[in-house]
Coordinates of C-alpha atoms and ligand atoms in Angstrom, one line a residue:
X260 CA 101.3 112.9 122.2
X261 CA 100.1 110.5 124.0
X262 CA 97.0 108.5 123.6
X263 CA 95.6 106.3 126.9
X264 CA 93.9 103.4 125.0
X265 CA 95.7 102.6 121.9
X266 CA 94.3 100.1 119.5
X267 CA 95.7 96.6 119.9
X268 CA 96.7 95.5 116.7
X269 CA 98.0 92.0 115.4
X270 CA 99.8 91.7 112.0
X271 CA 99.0 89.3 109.3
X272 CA 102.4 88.8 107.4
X273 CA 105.5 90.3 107.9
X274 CA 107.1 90.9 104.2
X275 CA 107.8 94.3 102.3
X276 CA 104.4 95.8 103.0
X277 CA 104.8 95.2 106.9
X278 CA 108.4 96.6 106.7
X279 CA 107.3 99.6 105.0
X280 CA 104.3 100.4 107.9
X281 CA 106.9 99.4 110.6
X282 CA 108.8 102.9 111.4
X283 CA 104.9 104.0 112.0
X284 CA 104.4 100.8 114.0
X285 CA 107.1 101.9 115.8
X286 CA 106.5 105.2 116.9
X287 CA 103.1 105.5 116.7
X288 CA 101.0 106.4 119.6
X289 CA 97.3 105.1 118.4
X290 CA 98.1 101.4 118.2
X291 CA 100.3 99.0 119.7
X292 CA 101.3 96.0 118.3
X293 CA 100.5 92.7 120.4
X294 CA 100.2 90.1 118.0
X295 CA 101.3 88.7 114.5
X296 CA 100.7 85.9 112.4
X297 CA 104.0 84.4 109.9
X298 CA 104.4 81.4 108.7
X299 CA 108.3 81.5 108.8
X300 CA 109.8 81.1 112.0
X301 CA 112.7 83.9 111.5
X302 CA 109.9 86.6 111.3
X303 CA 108.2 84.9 114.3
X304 CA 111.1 85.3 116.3
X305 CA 111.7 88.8 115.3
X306 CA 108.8 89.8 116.2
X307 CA 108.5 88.3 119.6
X308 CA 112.1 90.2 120.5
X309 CA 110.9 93.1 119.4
X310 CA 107.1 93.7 120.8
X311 CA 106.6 90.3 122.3
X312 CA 103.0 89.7 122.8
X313 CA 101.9 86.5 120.9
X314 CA 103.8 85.0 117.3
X315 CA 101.0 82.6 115.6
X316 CA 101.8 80.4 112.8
X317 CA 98.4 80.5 111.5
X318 CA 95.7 83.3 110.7
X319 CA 93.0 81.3 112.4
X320 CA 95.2 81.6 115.7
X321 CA 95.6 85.0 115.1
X322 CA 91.4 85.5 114.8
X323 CA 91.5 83.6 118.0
X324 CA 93.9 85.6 119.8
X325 CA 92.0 88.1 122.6
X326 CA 94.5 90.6 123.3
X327 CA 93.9 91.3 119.7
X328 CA 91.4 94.7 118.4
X329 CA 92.3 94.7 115.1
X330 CA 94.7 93.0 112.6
X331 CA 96.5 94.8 109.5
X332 CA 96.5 92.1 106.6
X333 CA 99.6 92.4 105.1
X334 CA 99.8 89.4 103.1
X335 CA 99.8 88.6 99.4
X336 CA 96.9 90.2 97.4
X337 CA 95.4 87.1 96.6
X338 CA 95.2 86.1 100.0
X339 CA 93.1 88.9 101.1
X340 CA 89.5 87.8 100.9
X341 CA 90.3 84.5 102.6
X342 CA 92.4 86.4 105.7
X343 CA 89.5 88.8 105.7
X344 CA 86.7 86.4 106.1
X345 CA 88.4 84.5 109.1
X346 CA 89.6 87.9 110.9
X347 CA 86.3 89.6 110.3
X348 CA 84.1 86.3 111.7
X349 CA 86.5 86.4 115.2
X350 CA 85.3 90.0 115.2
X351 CA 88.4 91.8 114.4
X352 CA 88.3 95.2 112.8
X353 CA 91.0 95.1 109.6
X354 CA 93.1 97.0 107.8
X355 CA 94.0 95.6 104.9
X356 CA 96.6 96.6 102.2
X357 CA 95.4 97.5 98.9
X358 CA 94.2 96.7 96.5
X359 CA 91.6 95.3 98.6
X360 CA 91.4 91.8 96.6
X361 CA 92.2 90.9 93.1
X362 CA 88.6 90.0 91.5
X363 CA 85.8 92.1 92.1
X364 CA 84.0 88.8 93.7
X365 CA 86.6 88.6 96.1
X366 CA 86.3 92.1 97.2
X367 CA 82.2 91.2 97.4
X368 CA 83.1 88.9 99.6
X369 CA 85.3 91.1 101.8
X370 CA 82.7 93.8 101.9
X371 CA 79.9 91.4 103.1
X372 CA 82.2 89.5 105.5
X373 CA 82.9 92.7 107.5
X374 CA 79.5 93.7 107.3
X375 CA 78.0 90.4 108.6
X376 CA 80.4 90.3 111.2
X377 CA 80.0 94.4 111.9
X378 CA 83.6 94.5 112.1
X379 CA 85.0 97.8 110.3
X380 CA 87.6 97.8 107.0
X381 CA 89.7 100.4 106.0
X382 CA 91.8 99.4 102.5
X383 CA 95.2 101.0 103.1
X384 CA 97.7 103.0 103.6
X385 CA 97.7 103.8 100.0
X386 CA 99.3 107.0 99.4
X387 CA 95.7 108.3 99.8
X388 CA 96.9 109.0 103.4
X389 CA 100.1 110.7 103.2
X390 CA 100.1 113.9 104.9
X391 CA 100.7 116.4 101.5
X392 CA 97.5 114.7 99.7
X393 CA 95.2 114.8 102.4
X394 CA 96.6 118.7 103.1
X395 CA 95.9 119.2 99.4
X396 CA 92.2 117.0 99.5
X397 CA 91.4 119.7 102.3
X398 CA 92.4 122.7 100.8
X399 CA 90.4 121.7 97.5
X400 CA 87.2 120.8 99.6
X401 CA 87.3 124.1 101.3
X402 CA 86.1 125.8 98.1
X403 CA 88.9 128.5 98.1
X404 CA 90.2 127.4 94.8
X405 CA 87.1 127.0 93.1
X406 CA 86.0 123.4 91.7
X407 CA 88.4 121.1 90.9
X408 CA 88.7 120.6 87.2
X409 CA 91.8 118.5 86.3
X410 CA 94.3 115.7 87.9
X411 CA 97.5 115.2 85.9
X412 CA 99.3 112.2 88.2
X413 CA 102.3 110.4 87.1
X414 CA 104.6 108.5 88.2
X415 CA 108.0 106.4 86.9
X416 CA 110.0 104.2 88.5
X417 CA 111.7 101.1 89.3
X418 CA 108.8 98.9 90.1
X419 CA 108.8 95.8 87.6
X420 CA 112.5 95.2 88.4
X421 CA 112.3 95.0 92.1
X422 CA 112.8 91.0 93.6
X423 CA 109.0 89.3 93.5
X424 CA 106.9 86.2 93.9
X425 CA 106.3 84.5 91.0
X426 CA 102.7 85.7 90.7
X427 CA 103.4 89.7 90.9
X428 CA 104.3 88.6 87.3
X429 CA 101.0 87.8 86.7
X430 CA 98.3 90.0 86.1
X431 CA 95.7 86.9 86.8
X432 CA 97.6 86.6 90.5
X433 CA 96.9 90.5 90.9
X434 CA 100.9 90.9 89.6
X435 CA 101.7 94.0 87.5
X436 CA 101.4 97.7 88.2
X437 CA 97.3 98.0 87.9
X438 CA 97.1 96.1 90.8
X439 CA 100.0 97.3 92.9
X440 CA 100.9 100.3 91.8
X441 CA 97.3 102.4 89.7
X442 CA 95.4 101.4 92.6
X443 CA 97.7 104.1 94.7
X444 CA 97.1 106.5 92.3
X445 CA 93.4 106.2 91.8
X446 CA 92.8 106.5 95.6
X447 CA 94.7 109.7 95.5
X448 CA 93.1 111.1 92.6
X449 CA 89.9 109.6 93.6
X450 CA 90.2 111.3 97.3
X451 CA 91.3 114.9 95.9
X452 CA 88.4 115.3 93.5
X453 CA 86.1 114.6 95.9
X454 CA 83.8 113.3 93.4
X455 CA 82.3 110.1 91.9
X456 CA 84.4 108.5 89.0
X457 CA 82.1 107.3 85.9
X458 CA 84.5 105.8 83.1
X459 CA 87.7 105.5 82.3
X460 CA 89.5 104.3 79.2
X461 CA 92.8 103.3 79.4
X462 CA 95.9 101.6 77.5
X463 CA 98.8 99.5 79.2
X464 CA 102.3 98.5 78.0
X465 CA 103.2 94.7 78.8
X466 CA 107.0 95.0 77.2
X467 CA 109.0 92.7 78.8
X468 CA 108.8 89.1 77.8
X469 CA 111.0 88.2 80.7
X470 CA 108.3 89.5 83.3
X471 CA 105.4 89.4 81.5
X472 CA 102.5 91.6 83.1
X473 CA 102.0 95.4 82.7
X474 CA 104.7 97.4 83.4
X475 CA 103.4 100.9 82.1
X476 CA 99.6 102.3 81.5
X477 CA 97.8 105.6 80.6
X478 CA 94.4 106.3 81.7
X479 CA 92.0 109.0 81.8
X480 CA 89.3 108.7 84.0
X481 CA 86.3 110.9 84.1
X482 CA 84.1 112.7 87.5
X483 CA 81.2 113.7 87.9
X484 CA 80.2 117.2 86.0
X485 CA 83.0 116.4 83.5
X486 CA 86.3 116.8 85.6
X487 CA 88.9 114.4 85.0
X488 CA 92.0 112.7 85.6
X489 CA 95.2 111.4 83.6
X490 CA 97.2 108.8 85.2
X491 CA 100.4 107.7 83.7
X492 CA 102.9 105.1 85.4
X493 CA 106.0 103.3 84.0
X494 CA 108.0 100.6 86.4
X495 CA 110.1 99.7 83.6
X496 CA 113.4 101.2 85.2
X497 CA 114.4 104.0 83.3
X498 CA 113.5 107.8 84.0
X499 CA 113.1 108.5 87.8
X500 CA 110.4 110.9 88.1
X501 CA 111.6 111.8 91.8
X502 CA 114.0 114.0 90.5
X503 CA 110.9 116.2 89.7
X504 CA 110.2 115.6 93.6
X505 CA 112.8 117.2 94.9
X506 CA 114.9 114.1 94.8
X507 CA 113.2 112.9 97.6
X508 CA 112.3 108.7 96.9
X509 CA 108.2 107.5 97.4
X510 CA 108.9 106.8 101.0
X511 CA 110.1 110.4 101.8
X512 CA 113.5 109.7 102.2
X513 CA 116.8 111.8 100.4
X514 CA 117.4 109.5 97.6
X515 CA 121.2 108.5 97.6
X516 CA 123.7 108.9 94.4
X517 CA 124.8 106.7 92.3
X518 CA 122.5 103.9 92.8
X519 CA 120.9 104.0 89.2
X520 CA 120.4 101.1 87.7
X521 CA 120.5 98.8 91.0
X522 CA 117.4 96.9 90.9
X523 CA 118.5 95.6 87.3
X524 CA 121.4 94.6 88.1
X525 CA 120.6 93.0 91.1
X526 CA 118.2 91.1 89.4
X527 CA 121.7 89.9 87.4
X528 CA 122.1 87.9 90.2
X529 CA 119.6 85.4 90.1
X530 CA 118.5 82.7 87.8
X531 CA 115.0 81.5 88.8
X532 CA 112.0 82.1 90.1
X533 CA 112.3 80.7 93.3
X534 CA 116.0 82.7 93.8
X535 CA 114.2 85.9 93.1
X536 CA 111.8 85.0 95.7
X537 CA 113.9 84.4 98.2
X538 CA 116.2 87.7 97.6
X539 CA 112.8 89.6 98.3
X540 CA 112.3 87.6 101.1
X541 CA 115.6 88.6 102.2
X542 CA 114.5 92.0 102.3
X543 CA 112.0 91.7 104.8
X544 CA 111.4 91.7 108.4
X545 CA 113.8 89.5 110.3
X546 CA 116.5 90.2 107.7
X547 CA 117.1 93.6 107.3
X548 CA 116.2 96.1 108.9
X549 CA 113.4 99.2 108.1
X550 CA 114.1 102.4 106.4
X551 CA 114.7 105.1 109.4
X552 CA 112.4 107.8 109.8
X553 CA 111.5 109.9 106.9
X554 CA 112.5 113.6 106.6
X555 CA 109.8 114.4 104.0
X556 CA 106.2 113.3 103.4
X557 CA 106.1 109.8 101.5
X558 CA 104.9 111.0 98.0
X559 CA 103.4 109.0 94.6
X560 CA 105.2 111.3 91.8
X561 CA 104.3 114.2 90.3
X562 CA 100.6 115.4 90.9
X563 CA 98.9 118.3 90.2
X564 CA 95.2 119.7 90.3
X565 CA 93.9 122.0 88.3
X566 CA 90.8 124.2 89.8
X567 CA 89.2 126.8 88.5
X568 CA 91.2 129.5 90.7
X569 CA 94.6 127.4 91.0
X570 CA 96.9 124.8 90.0
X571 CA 97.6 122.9 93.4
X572 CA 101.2 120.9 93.0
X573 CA 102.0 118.1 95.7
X574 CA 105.4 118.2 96.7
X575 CA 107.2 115.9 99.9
X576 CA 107.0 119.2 102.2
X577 CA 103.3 120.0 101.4
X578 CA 101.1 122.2 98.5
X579 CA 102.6 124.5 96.1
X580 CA 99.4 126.8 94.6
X581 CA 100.0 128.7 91.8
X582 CA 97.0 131.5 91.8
X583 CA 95.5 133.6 89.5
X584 CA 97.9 136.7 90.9
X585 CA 100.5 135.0 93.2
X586 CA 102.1 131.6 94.3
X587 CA 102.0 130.6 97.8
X588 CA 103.0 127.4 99.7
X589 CA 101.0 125.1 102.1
X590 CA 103.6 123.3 104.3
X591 CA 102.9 119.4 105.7
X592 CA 105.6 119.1 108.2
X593 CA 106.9 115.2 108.3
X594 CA 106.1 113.5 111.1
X595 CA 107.9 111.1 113.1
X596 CA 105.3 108.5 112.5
X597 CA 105.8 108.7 108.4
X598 CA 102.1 106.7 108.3
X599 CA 100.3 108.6 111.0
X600 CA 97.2 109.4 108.9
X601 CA 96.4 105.6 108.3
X602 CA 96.6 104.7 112.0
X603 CA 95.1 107.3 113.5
X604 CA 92.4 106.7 110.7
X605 CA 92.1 103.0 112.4
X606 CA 92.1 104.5 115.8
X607 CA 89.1 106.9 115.2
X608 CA 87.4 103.8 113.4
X609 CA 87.9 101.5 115.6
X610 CA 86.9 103.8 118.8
X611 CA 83.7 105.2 117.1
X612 CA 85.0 108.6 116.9
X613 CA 85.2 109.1 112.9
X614 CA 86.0 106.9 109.9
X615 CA 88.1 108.1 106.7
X616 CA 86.7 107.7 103.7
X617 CA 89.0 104.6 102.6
X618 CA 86.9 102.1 103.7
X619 CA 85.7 98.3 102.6
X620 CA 83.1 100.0 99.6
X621 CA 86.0 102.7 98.7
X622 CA 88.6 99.8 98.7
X623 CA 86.4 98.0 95.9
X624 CA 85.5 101.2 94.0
X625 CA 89.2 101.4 93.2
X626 CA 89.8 97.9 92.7
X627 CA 86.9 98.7 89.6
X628 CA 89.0 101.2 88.3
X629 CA 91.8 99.2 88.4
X630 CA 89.8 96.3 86.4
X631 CA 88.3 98.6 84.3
X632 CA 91.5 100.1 83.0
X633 CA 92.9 96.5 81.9
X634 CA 89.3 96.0 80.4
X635 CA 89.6 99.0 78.3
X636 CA 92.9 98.2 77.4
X637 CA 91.8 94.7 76.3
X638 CA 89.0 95.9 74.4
X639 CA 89.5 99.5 73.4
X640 CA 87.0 102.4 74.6
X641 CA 85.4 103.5 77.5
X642 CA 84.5 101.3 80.3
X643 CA 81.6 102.8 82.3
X644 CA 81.7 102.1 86.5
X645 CA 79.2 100.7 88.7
X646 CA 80.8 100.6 92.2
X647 CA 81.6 104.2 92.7
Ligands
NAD774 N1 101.4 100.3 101.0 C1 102.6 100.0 100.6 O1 103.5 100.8 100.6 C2 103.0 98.6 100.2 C3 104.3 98.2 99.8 C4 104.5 96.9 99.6 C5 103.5 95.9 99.6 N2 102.3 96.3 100.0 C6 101.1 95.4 100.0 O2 101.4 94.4 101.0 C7 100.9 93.2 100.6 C8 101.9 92.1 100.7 O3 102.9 92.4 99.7 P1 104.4 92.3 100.0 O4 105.1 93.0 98.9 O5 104.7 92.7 101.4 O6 104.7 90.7 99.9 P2 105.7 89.9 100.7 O7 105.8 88.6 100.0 O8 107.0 90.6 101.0 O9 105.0 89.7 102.1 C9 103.9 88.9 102.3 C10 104.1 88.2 103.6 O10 102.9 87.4 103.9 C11 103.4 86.2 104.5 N3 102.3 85.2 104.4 C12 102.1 84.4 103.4 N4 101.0 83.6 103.7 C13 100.7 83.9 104.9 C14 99.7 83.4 105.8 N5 98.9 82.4 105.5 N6 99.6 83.9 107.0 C15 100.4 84.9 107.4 N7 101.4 85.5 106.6 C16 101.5 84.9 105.4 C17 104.7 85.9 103.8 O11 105.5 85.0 104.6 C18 105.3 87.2 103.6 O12 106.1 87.6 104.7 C19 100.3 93.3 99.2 O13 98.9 93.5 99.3 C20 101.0 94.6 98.7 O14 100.2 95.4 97.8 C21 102.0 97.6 100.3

């Protein structure tokens, strides 16, 4: 496919987030990539061999910078609101990792800085976007299975024990797995029921002394006309719940033998803070390279829907649906541009030909759920929500 006016997009920081969007980037026909902003000179230089165009040191240069349509924020969550404001008032459009901001006054602030500046925002790519949960979002909206009753979502991996920053330890920064890693899975539950969420109560696990911020929660969350969802998440390192996806890893690739354990025990390897930082900064663009493209769909664990006429189970190659008389199965064929959804999402925005539904507002609606769950684990009980 080819696509005569893709968006011109800049980059706002080149680290793991950017590295994981990049074999999209790549490939992808609805945007090409003509500007970045990095404050380290290696990633500068990177990116200028690769896609030339313009390398700023400064996000202000970046908002400046005419060849650019849009800019995806990839920097630190904390960061977001301020990178937002200065994008959105040089009239960019954004897209801007999740969770949208850390407080819920930052992601105000987001929301009214776009609007003032009439700029669009779509928070993403969560795994909202991959191919098998919109497929599955679809097929439940069609009707066919009847309404959609029950989410069970869950998801355990390695998470805690990969290298961060100092504050993705703590939960005040936006560290810890609400922020990072529930805010993927309330998009997707969010997107496949289709429906408002209205409470949720919700306990987390904060086990580790040594990287103090929660590692593990549980949370049930209730829609509209009484369906619900039950999210569960560990990062603590143990069980691997891809072997119940086929043994395919989150980012849709095979996941190779005898690597258990290696996130631990690289983490061996270092003695403070600052090392740690540095070996994840040593993962990211300008060092190594990205992963290549994906055979499968990138997934988010094990998730299934329960409506009244079928249990729908996402898999990496697209929708199992166990029926009331037979089992059938819904493929989602992986495409070359493993984030497609997300850009051609910005492309329609941007254009004025249709926006997805993860936008500024849905970007803080989560961001509530996500608070909400560490308010009802604080305080016990149900938490009711406002922003939905
Ligand atoms: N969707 C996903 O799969 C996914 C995966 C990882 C991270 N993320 C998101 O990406 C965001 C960044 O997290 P990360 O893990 O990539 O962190 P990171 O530290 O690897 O990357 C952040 C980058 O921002 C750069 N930066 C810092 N200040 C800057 C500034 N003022 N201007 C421009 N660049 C600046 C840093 O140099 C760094 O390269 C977070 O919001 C995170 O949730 C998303």
């Amino acid at each position: 496919m080819s696509i005569s006016d893709p968006v011109r997009l800049g980059v706002a920081g080149l680290g793991r987030g950017f590295m994981l969007t990049l074999p999209s980037l790549r490939v992808d026909p609805h945007v090409t990539l003509v500007a970045c902003a990095a404050p380290r000179e290696e990633s500068r230089q990177a990116f200028l061999e690769e896609f030339g165009g313009n390398a700023h040191a400064s996000i202000e240069a970046l908002a400046a910078d005419p060849a650019v349509e849009a800019v995806y924020i990839a920097t630190p969550h904390q960061m977001h609101r301020e990178h937002a404001e200065i994008l959105a008032a040089g009239g960019k459009h954004i897209l801007v990792e999740k969770p949208l901001a850390v407080s819920m006054e930052d992601a105000d602030a987001i929301v009214e800085a776009a609007r003032r500046a009439g700029v669009h925002l779509i928070t993403g790519p969560s795994h909202s976007f991959d191919q098998t949960v919109l497929k599955a979002a679809e097929m439940i909206a069609s009707g066919v299975y009847g309404e959609p009753r029950m989410v069970h979502a869950t998801n355990y991996t390695d998470f805690l024990y990969r290298p961060r920053r100092p504050e993705e330890l703590d939960t005040a920064q936006g560290g810890g797995v609400i922020f990072s890693q529930a805010v993927h899975q309330i998009d997707v539950v969010r997107l496949l029921m289709g429906k408002r969420a209205m409470q949720v109560v919700a306990m987390t696990g904060n086990w580790d002394p040594d990287r103090p911020t929660e590692g593990a929660y549980s949370a049930l969350v209730s829609f509209e006309g009484g369906a619900f969802a039950s999210l569960t998440y560990s990062g603590y390192a143990h069980y691997d719940s891809d072997v119940l996806m086929n043994g395919v890893s989150e980012l849709g690739q095979p996941k190779p033998e005898g690597t258990y354990g290696k996130e631990r025990r690289a983490l061996q390897s270092v003695s403070t803070p600052e090392e740690e930082a540095l070996m994840k900064s040593g993962r990211t663009y300008g060092a190594v390279d990205a992963p290549p493209p994906a055979p499968h769909s990138e997934h988010f664990g094990p998730i299934i829907v329960s409506c009244d006429r079928a249990d729908l189970r996402l898999t990496p190659d697209g929708v199992e649906v166990w029926g009331d008389l037979e089992k059938s199965f819904v493929p989602t064929p992986a495409d070359p541009s493993p984030r497609a959804p997300v850009l051609k999402a910005l492309y329609n925005t941007v254009r004025g030909t249709g926006a997805p539904q993860q936008t500024d507002a849905w970007g803080r609606a989560s961001l509530e759920i996500c608070h909400a769950i560490l308010q009802s684990a604080d305080e016990g009980g149900f938490v009711t929500l406002e922003y939905q």
